[in-house]
Amino acid sequence: MNKANTKINVRNVNLYYGSSHALGDICCDIYENSITAVIGPSGCGKSTFLRLFNRMNDLIPGVTINGQVLLNHENIYSKDTYVVELRQKVGMVFQKPNIFPMSIRDNVIIGPKQHGLRKKAELDIIMERSLKQAALWDEVKDALNKPGLSLSPGEQQRLCIARALAVEPQVILMDESCSALDPESTMRVEDLMIELSKKYTIIIVTHNMEQAARVSDMSAFFMIDDNKVGCLVEYSETADMFANPQDKRTEDYITGRFG
């Protein structure tokens, strides 16, 4: 991880759901080709923070966002931002696999088709590349016309990752993407995250401290303050945070005293 290269800069971001202050004055830098783990107890704003980066919070009625989120040094909350293009650059994998009721092949190429690509040969190249990147090709290459829903939960999650990769994003967001998986599937997805971080910038939300310690380069610890506002308590290299947390609240959470 090269700290000289920042991919995303979060500057004084406050988010409100109506009159409810959900995120308070968040500032941090996300580094290119790294894995950043967002940790903290339930209800502290982790998923809300993650959704800042592809503007998914915009879909919630009554949301107000102040501050700046810079991707490649450009403010994605500018009025000039084309949100469809942003979501191509910033892909997302959800907690539970959201497989579409179509074939494995069509699940992967739905994004490129929506962006106007129609030639079968080109779509097949994208499909194979994406399934290989998601470490799923060997398992499904002879069953591409079978329903995506016929796969195991772990395979479905890797299919979702392949679908995200098919549109060639720069950033991949993963919201508790291993929480519904068995330990073997979880390890395969974790290995995949580490491999993908050589090319992509990855941000994960996880309640699993062991997972954060295993896969992430940086960790961001969130809590709610006395006013019930989600705040970034501590942000540092994961190894440093887990070995020598600078805030007592971080130490208490990492060691399981609360949360």
Short mmCIF file of N, CA, C and O in Angstrom, two decimals, residues 104 146-152 155-156:
data_model
loop_
_atom_site.label_atom_id
_atom_site.label_comp_id
_atom_site.label_asym_id
_atom_site.label_seq_id
_atom_site.Cartn_x
_atom_site.Cartn_y
_atom_site.Cartn_z
N ILE A 104 -26.19 -17.73 -15.13
CA ILE A 104 -24.91 -17.27 -14.60
C ILE A 104 -24.30 -16.25 -15.56
O ILE A 104 -23.86 -15.17 -15.15
N LYS A 146 -26.92 -22.23 -16.70
CA LYS A 146 -27.73 -22.59 -15.54
C LYS A 146 -28.11 -21.33 -14.76
O LYS A 146 -27.39 -20.33 -14.81
N PRO A 147 -29.21 -21.38 -14.01
CA PRO A 147 -29.61 -20.20 -13.24
C PRO A 147 -28.55 -19.82 -12.20
O PRO A 147 -27.97 -20.69 -11.54
N GLY A 148 -28.32 -18.53 -12.04
CA GLY A 148 -27.41 -18.09 -11.01
C GLY A 148 -27.85 -18.52 -9.62
O GLY A 148 -27.03 -18.79 -8.74
N LEU A 149 -29.16 -18.65 -9.44
CA LEU A 149 -29.70 -19.05 -8.14
C LEU A 149 -29.44 -20.51 -7.82
O LEU A 149 -29.69 -20.95 -6.69
N SER A 150 -28.93 -21.28 -8.79
CA SER A 150 -28.62 -22.69 -8.53
C SER A 150 -27.28 -22.86 -7.82
O SER A 150 -26.96 -23.95 -7.35
N LEU A 151 -26.50 -21.80 -7.72
CA LEU A 151 -25.19 -21.87 -7.08
C LEU A 151 -25.32 -21.87 -5.56
O LEU A 151 -26.33 -21.44 -5.00
N SER A 152 -24.28 -22.32 -4.89
CA SER A 152 -24.24 -22.26 -3.43
C SER A 152 -24.13 -20.81 -2.98
O SER A 152 -23.74 -19.93 -3.77
N GLU A 155 -20.74 -19.37 -3.77
CA GLU A 155 -20.57 -19.14 -5.20
C GLU A 155 -21.40 -17.96 -5.67
O GLU A 155 -20.98 -17.18 -6.52
N GLN A 156 -22.61 -17.82 -5.11
CA GLN A 156 -23.45 -16.67 -5.47
C GLN A 156 -22.77 -15.36 -5.11
O GLN A 156 -22.83 -14.38 -5.88
#
